[in-house]
């Protein structure tokens, strides 16, 4: 690829080119006070611990939540999408959650092409809304769904069916009941006002519909069967009863509730999706909607037998994949994340290897590259996906594929073929989400072993490492009150935190290739994930583009 002048990065005045850089993202690895709910603290993590001795020059903390990653408020925890977007793009973009808030607040969402298109079905057919039902704010938000329902009814939707996915991952397990009650109350009001509005189907997000990166199409199929075909192993007259009943099964939780459909008095499903209907998927985040969107939109589709492929008017809350233009219709334009560090580095001859296991593969590639699939330059890049275990909850195999990721990274480093070797190590996050504290400790230990393996390889090639995380999770596994003490529920029980956190994440630099005098600056007000890209560009020997968030490092004589 010839470097056009627009892409050419200036040479760094002090830092050399040609060092091998390992860029490690520990998923869900925040920094928090040590106690029994801090799984990172309680796991043997010698590699990560040793880095703290370098504080404040080569180890520090950066912000990974709220406005620092383009989310609406400081109460918004970080997540992989916004975290990796910020890490890779080096700038802060208003993210899906915020863009949808703005479009709903101004009413522009209802004037756009996407809404006009689906509203053509309102007169004669049903509007289906499918998505994650919670106020977690990672993939969707209940208040946005409420505004969407209200706005649709005001604009002529006469028959509305909501297909819910219970959460328990971005919010406390068990909170599903309250969210369903709230939605149900809204629908009652609508019915009183003459709109035929009901919940039509449901299921837990990790078991129904919301798979990602093609890890397990069965998950999407279960949702299809319930939402489109009106078929599921469990049938109920109302959704509150459905969720309450299914939660009583041994081992049941919100994330993994089995699929159910709501039926009328004659036992008929109240809301299968049929020809002529409109469908809106109200999640704004991309990764867990892409597979579902393909099933809804693609004429040619062979991932499972859809049985029936209704001719619908379908729009996503956002477009979930800009390359695939999927879905082709959407209510709100996604953030336009351009000129990412990956694209710049490719134009400047930097060769890159990126790797994770399936459940996080798109994080270090698609999200990292500003929600863009594929390579910038095939000759310079190699992306490797290690198949994840599927069909299990990750507390069963908490080591996941950490060591395999470590090995692949090691081999890539030792091969001498790559300037940058970038990985995501998923354990802290994926196992943290299960709420299983013991398993999360094992997960953190495995992640640390993978880090050690990469450090050893960097030592051999006299390279540099940069270790950070995308947001917190495993460092705090309990809900806390304002004073920071574990908060008890009405029955006096601890509430295990399965979600991400608001905590900062560590970042450390080191390795034999790190030039003398390189250290973290102390003059940045609130450095965050978006400052990492410029830092890495510097370590590759380049000055970052002037509109990037400032570098974290300085070189002192
Ligand atoms: O699993 C997910 O979809 C989210 C939590 O909802 O986690 P992460 O942002 O780390 O991918
Ligand atoms: Mn993450
Ligand atoms: Mn997560």
Coordinates of C-alpha atoms and ligand atoms in Angstrom, one line a residue:
X1 CA 0.0 0.0 0.0
X2 CA 1.5 3.3 -1.0
X3 CA 1.4 5.8 1.9
X4 CA -0.6 8.8 0.7
X5 CA 0.4 12.0 2.4
X6 CA -2.8 12.1 4.4
X7 CA -1.9 8.9 6.2
X8 CA 1.8 9.5 6.7
X9 CA 2.7 9.8 10.3
X10 CA 5.6 11.9 11.4
X11 CA 8.6 10.2 12.9
X12 CA 8.8 10.4 16.7
X13 CA 11.7 12.8 17.6
X14 CA 13.1 10.5 20.2
X15 CA 11.6 7.0 19.9
X16 CA 12.9 4.4 17.4
X17 CA 11.0 2.3 15.0
X18 CA 11.1 -1.5 14.6
X19 CA 10.5 -2.7 18.2
X20 CA 8.1 -5.6 18.6
X21 CA 5.2 -4.4 20.7
X22 CA 2.9 -6.8 22.6
X23 CA -0.4 -5.0 23.2
X24 CA -2.4 -7.0 25.8
X25 CA -6.0 -6.2 26.6
X26 CA -7.2 -8.0 29.7
X27 CA -11.0 -8.1 29.3
X28 CA -12.8 -7.0 32.5
X29 CA -9.8 -6.3 34.6
X30 CA -10.2 -3.2 36.8
X31 CA -8.4 -1.9 39.8
X32 CA -10.2 -1.9 43.1
X33 CA -9.4 -2.2 46.9
X34 CA -8.4 -5.7 48.0
X35 CA -11.1 -7.7 49.7
X36 CA -12.8 -11.1 49.3
X37 CA -14.8 -9.9 46.4
X38 CA -11.8 -8.8 44.4
X39 CA -11.0 -11.9 42.4
X40 CA -8.0 -10.3 40.8
X41 CA -6.5 -9.6 44.2
X42 CA -7.4 -13.1 45.4
X43 CA -5.9 -14.9 42.5
X44 CA -2.2 -15.5 42.2
X45 CA -1.3 -12.9 39.5
X46 CA 2.4 -12.4 39.8
X47 CA 3.0 -11.1 36.3
X48 CA 0.4 -8.3 36.7
X49 CA 1.3 -7.6 40.3
X50 CA 5.0 -7.1 39.6
X51 CA 4.1 -4.2 37.2
X52 CA 2.8 -2.1 40.1
X53 CA 6.3 -1.6 41.4
X54 CA 6.8 0.6 38.4
X55 CA 4.1 3.1 39.5
X56 CA 3.8 5.9 38.7
X57 CA 6.3 5.9 35.9
X58 CA 5.4 2.7 34.1
X59 CA 2.2 1.6 35.8
X60 CA -0.8 3.8 36.3
X61 CA -4.6 3.9 36.1
X62 CA -6.8 5.2 33.3
X63 CA -10.5 5.8 33.0
X64 CA -12.6 3.2 31.2
X65 CA -16.2 4.3 31.8
X66 CA -18.6 7.1 31.3
X67 CA -17.8 10.1 29.2
X68 CA -14.2 9.0 28.8
X69 CA -15.5 6.3 26.4
X70 CA -18.3 8.3 24.8
X71 CA -21.2 7.1 27.0
X72 CA -24.0 9.4 28.2
X73 CA -23.0 9.8 31.9
X74 CA -20.5 9.0 34.5
X75 CA -22.9 6.4 35.9
X76 CA -22.4 4.3 32.7
X77 CA -20.0 1.4 33.2
X78 CA -17.6 0.7 30.5
X79 CA -18.0 -2.2 28.1
X80 CA -16.0 -4.0 25.4
X81 CA -17.5 -2.1 22.5
X82 CA -16.8 1.4 23.7
X83 CA -13.6 0.3 25.4
X84 CA -12.0 -1.2 22.3
X85 CA -13.3 1.5 20.1
X86 CA -11.6 4.1 22.3
X87 CA -8.4 2.0 22.5
X88 CA -8.1 1.6 18.8
X89 CA -9.4 4.9 17.6
X90 CA -7.5 7.2 19.9
X91 CA -10.4 9.6 20.1
X92 CA -13.7 9.7 22.0
X93 CA -16.8 9.2 19.9
X94 CA -20.4 9.6 21.1
X95 CA -21.5 6.0 21.3
X96 CA -24.7 4.2 20.3
X97 CA -26.3 4.7 23.7
X98 CA -25.8 8.5 23.5
X99 CA -26.7 8.8 19.9
X100 CA -30.0 7.0 20.5
X101 CA -30.7 9.2 23.6
X102 CA -30.2 12.3 21.4
X103 CA -32.4 11.0 18.6
X104 CA -35.2 10.0 20.9
X105 CA -35.0 13.3 22.9
X106 CA -35.2 15.4 19.8
X107 CA -37.8 13.2 18.1
X108 CA -35.5 12.9 15.1
X109 CA -35.6 9.1 15.3
X110 CA -39.2 9.3 14.2
X111 CA -38.5 11.5 11.2
X112 CA -35.7 9.4 9.7
X113 CA -35.9 7.0 6.8
X114 CA -35.7 3.9 9.0
X115 CA -38.7 4.7 11.1
X116 CA -40.7 5.8 8.1
X117 CA -40.0 2.5 6.4
X118 CA -41.2 0.4 9.3
X119 CA -44.2 2.6 10.0
X120 CA -45.6 1.6 6.6
X121 CA -46.7 -1.6 8.3
X122 CA -48.5 0.1 11.1
X123 CA -51.9 0.5 9.4
X124 CA -52.3 -3.2 8.6
X125 CA -49.8 -5.2 10.5
X126 CA -47.8 -5.6 13.7
X127 CA -44.8 -3.8 14.9
X128 CA -42.4 -6.2 16.7
X129 CA -39.7 -4.9 19.0
X130 CA -36.9 -7.4 19.9
X131 CA -34.1 -6.8 22.3
X132 CA -32.5 -6.9 25.7
X133 CA -34.8 -5.8 28.5
X134 CA -32.8 -3.9 31.2
X135 CA -31.4 -0.6 32.1
X136 CA -27.8 -1.9 31.8
X137 CA -27.0 0.6 29.0
X138 CA -24.4 -1.8 27.5
X139 CA -26.6 -3.2 24.6
X140 CA -29.9 -1.4 25.1
X141 CA -31.9 0.6 27.7
X142 CA -35.5 0.1 28.9
X143 CA -36.2 3.8 28.8
X144 CA -35.3 3.9 25.1
X145 CA -37.6 1.0 24.4
X146 CA -40.4 2.8 26.3
X147 CA -39.9 5.9 24.2
X148 CA -39.9 3.9 21.1
X149 CA -43.1 2.1 22.0
X150 CA -44.8 5.4 23.0
X151 CA -43.6 7.2 19.8
X152 CA -44.7 4.3 17.6
X153 CA -48.2 4.2 19.1
X154 CA -48.5 7.9 18.7
X155 CA -47.6 7.5 15.1
X156 CA -50.1 4.9 14.3
X157 CA -48.8 1.5 15.5
X158 CA -52.0 -0.4 16.3
X159 CA -50.6 -3.7 17.2
X160 CA -47.3 -4.0 19.0
X161 CA -45.5 -7.1 20.2
X162 CA -42.4 -7.0 22.3
X163 CA -39.9 -10.0 22.3
X164 CA -37.8 -9.7 25.4
X165 CA -34.4 -11.0 26.3
X166 CA -33.8 -11.0 30.0
X167 CA -30.4 -9.7 31.2
X168 CA -28.8 -10.5 34.6
X169 CA -25.4 -9.7 33.1
X170 CA -25.3 -5.9 32.9
X171 CA -27.7 -5.7 35.9
X172 CA -28.3 -7.9 38.9
X173 CA -29.5 -11.4 38.4
X174 CA -33.2 -11.5 39.3
X175 CA -33.8 -7.9 38.2
X176 CA -35.6 -9.3 35.1
X177 CA -38.9 -9.6 37.0
X178 CA -39.0 -5.9 37.8
X179 CA -38.2 -4.9 34.2
X180 CA -40.9 -7.2 32.8
X181 CA -43.4 -5.7 35.3
X182 CA -42.5 -2.2 34.3
X183 CA -42.9 -3.0 30.6
X184 CA -46.1 -4.9 31.2
X185 CA -47.6 -1.9 33.1
X186 CA -46.8 0.3 30.1
X187 CA -48.5 -2.1 27.8
X188 CA -51.5 -2.2 30.0
X189 CA -51.8 1.5 29.7
X190 CA -51.5 1.3 25.9
X191 CA -54.2 -1.4 25.8
X192 CA -56.5 0.9 27.7
X193 CA -55.9 3.4 25.0
X194 CA -56.8 1.1 22.3
X195 CA -53.5 -0.2 21.2
X196 CA -53.2 -4.0 21.1
X197 CA -49.8 -4.3 22.8
X198 CA -48.3 -7.4 24.4
X199 CA -45.1 -9.1 25.2
X200 CA -45.0 -12.1 22.8
X201 CA -41.9 -14.1 23.7
X202 CA -38.8 -14.1 25.8
X203 CA -35.7 -15.9 27.0
X204 CA -32.3 -15.3 28.6
X205 CA -29.9 -13.3 26.6
X206 CA -27.1 -15.9 26.7
X207 CA -29.3 -18.7 25.6
X208 CA -31.7 -17.0 23.3
X209 CA -30.8 -14.7 20.3
X210 CA -27.8 -12.7 21.6
X211 CA -24.8 -14.9 20.5
X212 CA -21.9 -13.2 18.9
X213 CA -19.1 -13.8 16.4
X214 CA -20.9 -17.0 15.3
X215 CA -20.0 -18.9 18.4
X216 CA -23.3 -20.8 18.5
X217 CA -26.1 -20.4 16.0
X218 CA -28.4 -22.5 18.1
X219 CA -28.7 -19.5 20.4
X220 CA -30.1 -17.4 17.5
X221 CA -32.3 -20.3 16.3
X222 CA -34.0 -20.6 19.7
X223 CA -34.9 -16.9 19.4
X224 CA -36.1 -17.3 15.9
X225 CA -38.3 -20.2 16.8
X226 CA -40.0 -18.2 19.6
X227 CA -40.2 -14.8 17.9
X228 CA -40.9 -15.7 14.3
X229 CA -42.5 -19.2 14.5
X230 CA -44.1 -18.7 17.8
X231 CA -42.7 -22.0 19.1
X232 CA -40.9 -22.6 22.4
X233 CA -40.7 -25.4 25.0
X234 CA -42.5 -23.1 27.5
X235 CA -45.8 -21.4 27.0
X236 CA -47.4 -18.9 29.4
X237 CA -50.3 -16.5 29.4
X238 CA -48.2 -13.6 30.6
X239 CA -44.6 -12.7 30.7
X240 CA -44.3 -11.8 34.4
X241 CA -45.5 -15.2 35.3
X242 CA -43.2 -16.7 32.7
X243 CA -40.1 -15.2 34.1
X244 CA -41.0 -15.8 37.7
X245 CA -41.8 -19.5 37.0
X246 CA -38.8 -20.2 34.9
X247 CA -36.5 -18.6 37.5
X248 CA -37.7 -21.2 40.0
X249 CA -36.0 -24.0 38.1
X250 CA -32.8 -25.3 39.8
X251 CA -29.8 -23.3 38.7
X252 CA -31.9 -20.9 36.6
X253 CA -30.8 -17.3 36.2
X254 CA -31.8 -14.3 34.0
X255 CA -28.9 -14.8 31.5
X256 CA -29.9 -18.3 30.7
X257 CA -33.7 -18.5 30.9
X258 CA -35.1 -20.9 28.4
X259 CA -37.2 -19.5 25.5
X260 CA -40.9 -19.0 26.1
X261 CA -43.8 -17.8 24.1
X262 CA -47.0 -16.0 25.3
X263 CA -50.2 -17.7 24.2
X264 CA -53.8 -16.7 24.2
X265 CA -56.7 -18.6 25.8
X266 CA -56.8 -21.1 23.0
X267 CA -53.1 -21.8 23.3
X268 CA -52.1 -19.9 20.2
X269 CA -48.9 -17.8 20.3
X270 CA -49.9 -14.1 20.5
X271 CA -47.2 -12.7 18.3
X272 CA -45.3 -14.7 15.7
X273 CA -43.7 -12.5 13.1
X274 CA -45.5 -12.8 9.8
X275 CA -45.5 -11.4 6.3
X276 CA -46.1 -7.7 6.2
X277 CA -45.0 -7.1 9.8
X278 CA -42.4 -4.5 10.9
X279 CA -39.5 -5.5 13.1
X280 CA -37.2 -3.2 15.1
X281 CA -34.3 -4.7 17.1
X282 CA -33.9 -2.1 19.8
X283 CA -30.3 -3.0 20.9
X284 CA -27.9 -0.3 19.9
X285 CA -24.7 -2.4 20.4
X286 CA -23.5 -4.3 17.4
X287 CA -21.8 -7.5 18.3
X288 CA -24.7 -9.5 19.7
X289 CA -27.1 -8.3 17.0
X290 CA -25.2 -9.2 13.8
X291 CA -26.2 -12.9 13.7
X292 CA -29.8 -12.1 14.4
X293 CA -29.9 -9.4 11.8
X294 CA -28.5 -11.8 9.2
X295 CA -31.3 -14.2 10.0
X296 CA -33.9 -11.5 9.7
X297 CA -32.5 -9.9 6.6
X298 CA -30.7 -12.3 4.3
X299 CA -32.7 -14.1 1.6
X300 CA -29.8 -16.6 1.3
X301 CA -29.2 -18.0 4.7
X302 CA -27.9 -21.5 5.7
X303 CA -27.0 -21.2 9.4
X304 CA -30.2 -23.0 10.5
X305 CA -33.5 -23.9 9.1
X306 CA -35.7 -20.8 9.4
X307 CA -38.8 -22.9 8.4
X308 CA -40.5 -19.7 7.4
X309 CA -38.8 -16.5 6.2
X310 CA -41.4 -13.8 6.5
X311 CA -41.3 -10.7 4.3
X312 CA -40.9 -8.0 6.9
X313 CA -39.9 -4.4 7.1
X314 CA -36.9 -4.7 9.4
X315 CA -34.8 -1.9 10.9
X316 CA -32.1 -2.0 13.5
X317 CA -31.9 0.6 16.2
X318 CA -28.5 1.2 14.6
X319 CA -26.8 -0.3 11.6
X320 CA -24.8 -3.1 13.2
X321 CA -22.1 -3.7 10.6
X322 CA -21.1 -0.8 8.3
X323 CA -19.1 -3.1 6.0
X324 CA -21.9 -5.5 5.4
X325 CA -24.5 -2.7 5.6
X326 CA -26.4 -4.8 8.0
X327 CA -29.2 -4.2 8.6
X328 CA -29.8 -2.1 5.5
X329 CA -32.4 0.0 7.4
X330 CA -31.9 1.5 10.8
X331 CA -33.3 4.2 13.0
X332 CA -30.2 6.0 14.2
X333 CA -26.9 6.3 12.3
X334 CA -24.0 4.6 14.2
X335 CA -20.9 6.6 15.3
X336 CA -18.6 7.1 12.4
X337 CA -15.3 6.0 13.8
X338 CA -12.7 6.8 11.2
X339 CA -8.9 7.0 10.9
X340 CA -8.3 4.4 13.6
X341 CA -4.7 3.6 14.8
X342 CA -4.8 0.3 13.0
X343 CA -5.5 2.0 9.7
X344 CA -2.8 4.5 10.2
X345 CA -0.2 1.9 11.3
X346 CA -1.0 -0.2 8.3
X347 CA -0.5 2.8 6.0
X348 CA 2.9 3.4 7.7
X349 CA 4.1 -0.1 7.2
X350 CA 3.5 -1.5 10.7
X351 CA 2.7 -5.3 10.6
X352 CA 0.1 -6.5 13.0
X353 CA -1.0 -9.8 14.4
X354 CA -4.2 -9.8 16.4
X355 CA -5.7 -12.8 18.3
X356 CA -8.3 -13.8 20.8
X357 CA -10.8 -16.6 21.2
X358 CA -14.2 -16.5 19.4
X359 CA -16.1 -14.7 22.2
X360 CA -13.7 -11.8 22.1
X361 CA -12.3 -12.1 18.6
X362 CA -14.3 -9.2 17.1
X363 CA -13.2 -7.1 20.1
X364 CA -9.5 -6.9 19.1
X365 CA -10.4 -6.7 15.4
X366 CA -13.8 -5.3 14.6
X367 CA -14.3 -3.0 17.6
X368 CA -10.6 -2.1 17.6
X369 CA -10.8 -1.0 14.0
X370 CA -13.8 1.3 14.6
X371 CA -16.5 -1.4 13.9
X372 CA -14.9 -2.5 10.7
X373 CA -14.5 -6.1 9.6
X374 CA -11.5 -7.4 7.7
X375 CA -7.9 -6.3 7.1
X376 CA -6.7 -2.8 6.1
X377 CA -3.7 -4.5 4.4
X378 CA -3.7 -8.2 4.0
X379 CA 0.0 -8.3 3.5
X380 CA 0.7 -6.6 6.8
X381 CA -2.0 -8.1 9.0
X382 CA -2.9 -11.5 10.3
X383 CA -5.9 -12.0 12.6
X384 CA -6.3 -15.4 14.3
X385 CA -9.4 -16.6 16.1
X386 CA -9.2 -19.5 18.5
X387 CA -12.5 -21.3 18.7
X388 CA -14.2 -20.8 22.1
X389 CA -16.0 -23.5 24.0
X390 CA -19.7 -23.2 23.2
X391 CA -22.8 -24.3 24.9
X392 CA -21.3 -23.9 28.4
X393 CA -21.3 -21.1 30.9
X394 CA -17.7 -20.1 31.3
X395 CA -17.4 -20.8 35.0
X396 CA -17.2 -24.5 34.0
X397 CA -14.0 -23.9 32.0
X398 CA -12.6 -20.7 33.6
X399 CA -9.2 -21.0 32.0
X400 CA -11.0 -20.7 28.7
X401 CA -8.4 -20.4 25.9
X402 CA -6.0 -18.1 27.7
X403 CA -3.0 -20.3 27.3
X404 CA -3.7 -20.9 23.6
X405 CA -4.0 -17.2 23.1
X406 CA -0.7 -16.7 25.0
X407 CA 1.0 -19.4 22.8
X408 CA -0.2 -17.9 19.6
X409 CA 1.0 -14.4 20.7
X410 CA 4.3 -15.9 21.8
X411 CA 4.8 -17.6 18.4
X412 CA 3.8 -14.5 16.6
X413 CA 6.3 -12.4 18.6
X414 CA 9.2 -15.0 18.1
X415 CA 8.5 -15.3 14.4
X416 CA 9.8 -11.8 14.0
X417 CA 7.2 -11.1 11.4
X418 CA 5.1 -8.6 13.3
X419 CA 5.7 -5.1 14.7
X420 CA 2.5 -5.3 16.8
X421 CA 1.1 -8.4 18.5
X422 CA -2.3 -7.6 20.0
X423 CA -4.5 -9.9 22.1
X424 CA -7.6 -9.8 24.2
X425 CA -7.5 -12.2 27.1
X426 CA -11.2 -12.7 28.0
X427 CA -11.2 -14.6 31.3
X428 CA -11.7 -11.9 33.9
X429 CA -14.7 -10.7 32.0
X430 CA -16.4 -13.8 30.7
X431 CA -16.1 -15.7 34.0
X432 CA -16.8 -12.6 36.0
X433 CA -20.1 -12.3 34.3
X434 CA -21.1 -15.7 35.7
X435 CA -20.9 -14.3 39.2
X436 CA -19.0 -17.4 40.3
X437 CA -16.3 -16.0 42.6
X438 CA -14.2 -19.2 42.8
X439 CA -14.2 -19.7 39.1
X440 CA -13.3 -16.1 38.5
X441 CA -10.2 -16.4 40.7
X442 CA -9.1 -19.4 38.5
X443 CA -9.9 -17.2 35.5
X444 CA -7.7 -14.4 36.6
X445 CA -4.8 -16.8 37.4
X446 CA -5.1 -18.2 33.9
X447 CA -5.1 -14.7 32.3
X448 CA -2.0 -13.8 34.3
X449 CA -0.2 -16.9 33.1
X450 CA -1.0 -15.9 29.5
X451 CA 0.4 -12.5 30.2
X452 CA 3.6 -14.0 31.6
X453 CA 4.0 -16.1 28.5
X454 CA 3.8 -13.0 26.3
X455 CA 6.2 -11.1 28.6
X456 CA 8.8 -13.9 28.2
X457 CA 8.6 -13.8 24.5
X458 CA 9.0 -10.0 24.5
X459 CA 12.0 -10.4 26.7
X460 CA 13.6 -12.7 24.1
X461 CA 13.1 -10.4 21.2
X462 CA 14.0 -7.3 23.2
X463 CA 10.6 -5.8 22.6
X464 CA 8.1 -3.7 24.5
X465 CA 4.8 -4.6 26.2
X466 CA 1.8 -2.5 26.8
X467 CA -0.8 -4.1 29.1
X468 CA -4.2 -2.6 29.9
X469 CA -7.9 -3.6 30.1
X470 CA -11.1 -2.4 28.5
X471 CA -13.2 -2.0 31.7
X472 CA -13.6 -3.5 35.1
X473 CA -15.4 -6.7 36.1
X474 CA -13.5 -9.4 38.0
X475 CA -12.1 -6.9 40.6
X476 CA -15.4 -6.4 42.2
X477 CA -18.0 -9.1 42.4
X478 CA -20.5 -7.7 44.8
X479 CA -23.0 -4.9 44.8
X480 CA -22.0 -2.2 47.2
X481 CA -23.8 0.7 49.0
X482 CA -22.6 4.3 48.7
X483 CA -20.0 3.8 51.4
X484 CA -18.5 0.9 49.5
X485 CA -19.8 -1.9 51.9
X486 CA -21.5 -4.9 50.4
X487 CA -25.2 -4.1 50.0
X488 CA -27.6 -6.6 51.3
X489 CA -31.0 -7.3 49.6
X490 CA -34.4 -7.4 51.5
X491 CA -33.7 -10.9 52.8
X492 CA -30.3 -9.9 54.1
X493 CA -28.4 -11.7 51.3
X494 CA -25.3 -10.5 49.4
X495 CA -26.0 -9.4 45.8
X496 CA -23.4 -10.9 43.5
X497 CA -22.3 -8.5 40.8
X498 CA -22.2 -10.1 37.4
X499 CA -21.8 -6.8 35.5
X500 CA -18.9 -4.6 34.5
X501 CA -17.9 -1.9 37.0
X502 CA -17.1 1.8 37.1
X503 CA -13.5 1.2 38.1
X504 CA -10.4 2.5 36.4
X505 CA -8.1 0.0 34.7
X506 CA -4.4 -0.4 35.0
X507 CA -2.0 0.3 32.2
X508 CA 1.7 -0.7 32.2
X509 CA 4.6 -0.4 29.8
X510 CA 7.9 -2.2 29.9
X511 CA 10.2 -4.7 28.3
X512 CA 13.8 -4.5 27.3
X513 CA 13.0 -2.5 24.1
X514 CA 11.4 0.4 26.0
X515 CA 13.8 3.3 25.5
X516 CA 15.5 4.8 28.5
X517 CA 13.6 7.8 29.9
X518 CA 10.2 6.7 28.7
X519 CA 7.6 7.2 31.5
X520 CA 4.0 8.1 32.0
X521 CA 3.3 11.8 32.1
X522 CA 1.8 13.3 35.2
X523 CA 0.2 16.3 33.6
X524 CA -2.9 14.8 32.0
X525 CA -6.1 15.5 33.9
X526 CA -8.1 12.4 33.5
X527 CA -6.4 10.1 31.0
X528 CA -8.5 7.3 29.7
X529 CA -8.6 4.4 27.2
X530 CA -8.6 6.9 24.3
X531 CA -5.1 8.0 25.2
X532 CA -3.6 4.6 24.6
X533 CA -3.6 4.8 20.7
X534 CA -1.2 7.7 20.6
X535 CA 1.0 6.1 23.2
X536 CA 1.3 2.9 21.1
X537 CA 2.0 4.9 18.0
X538 CA 4.8 6.6 19.9
X539 CA 6.3 3.3 20.9
X540 CA 6.2 2.3 17.2
X541 CA 8.3 5.4 16.5
X542 CA 5.6 7.7 15.3
X543 CA 3.9 10.9 16.4
X544 CA 0.1 10.4 16.6
X545 CA -2.2 12.6 14.5
X546 CA -2.9 15.9 16.1
X547 CA -6.5 15.3 16.8
X548 CA -5.9 12.1 18.7
X549 CA -6.2 12.2 22.5
X550 CA -2.7 13.0 23.9
X551 CA -0.1 10.3 24.5
X552 CA 0.3 9.0 28.0
X553 CA 4.1 9.0 27.8
X554 CA 7.0 11.4 27.8
X555 CA 10.7 10.8 27.2
X556 CA 13.0 12.4 29.8
X557 CA 16.7 12.7 29.4
Ligands
LIG1 O1 -21.1 -9.9 27.2 C1 -21.4 -8.8 26.7 O2 -22.1 -8.6 25.7 C2 -20.9 -7.6 27.5 C3 -21.8 -7.4 28.7 O3 -23.1 -7.2 28.3 O4 -19.6 -7.7 27.9 P1 -18.4 -7.1 27.0 O5 -18.7 -5.7 26.9 O6 -17.2 -7.3 27.9 O7 -18.3 -7.8 25.8
LIG2 MN1 -14.9 -6.3 27.7
LIG3 MN1 -18.2 -8.2 29.6

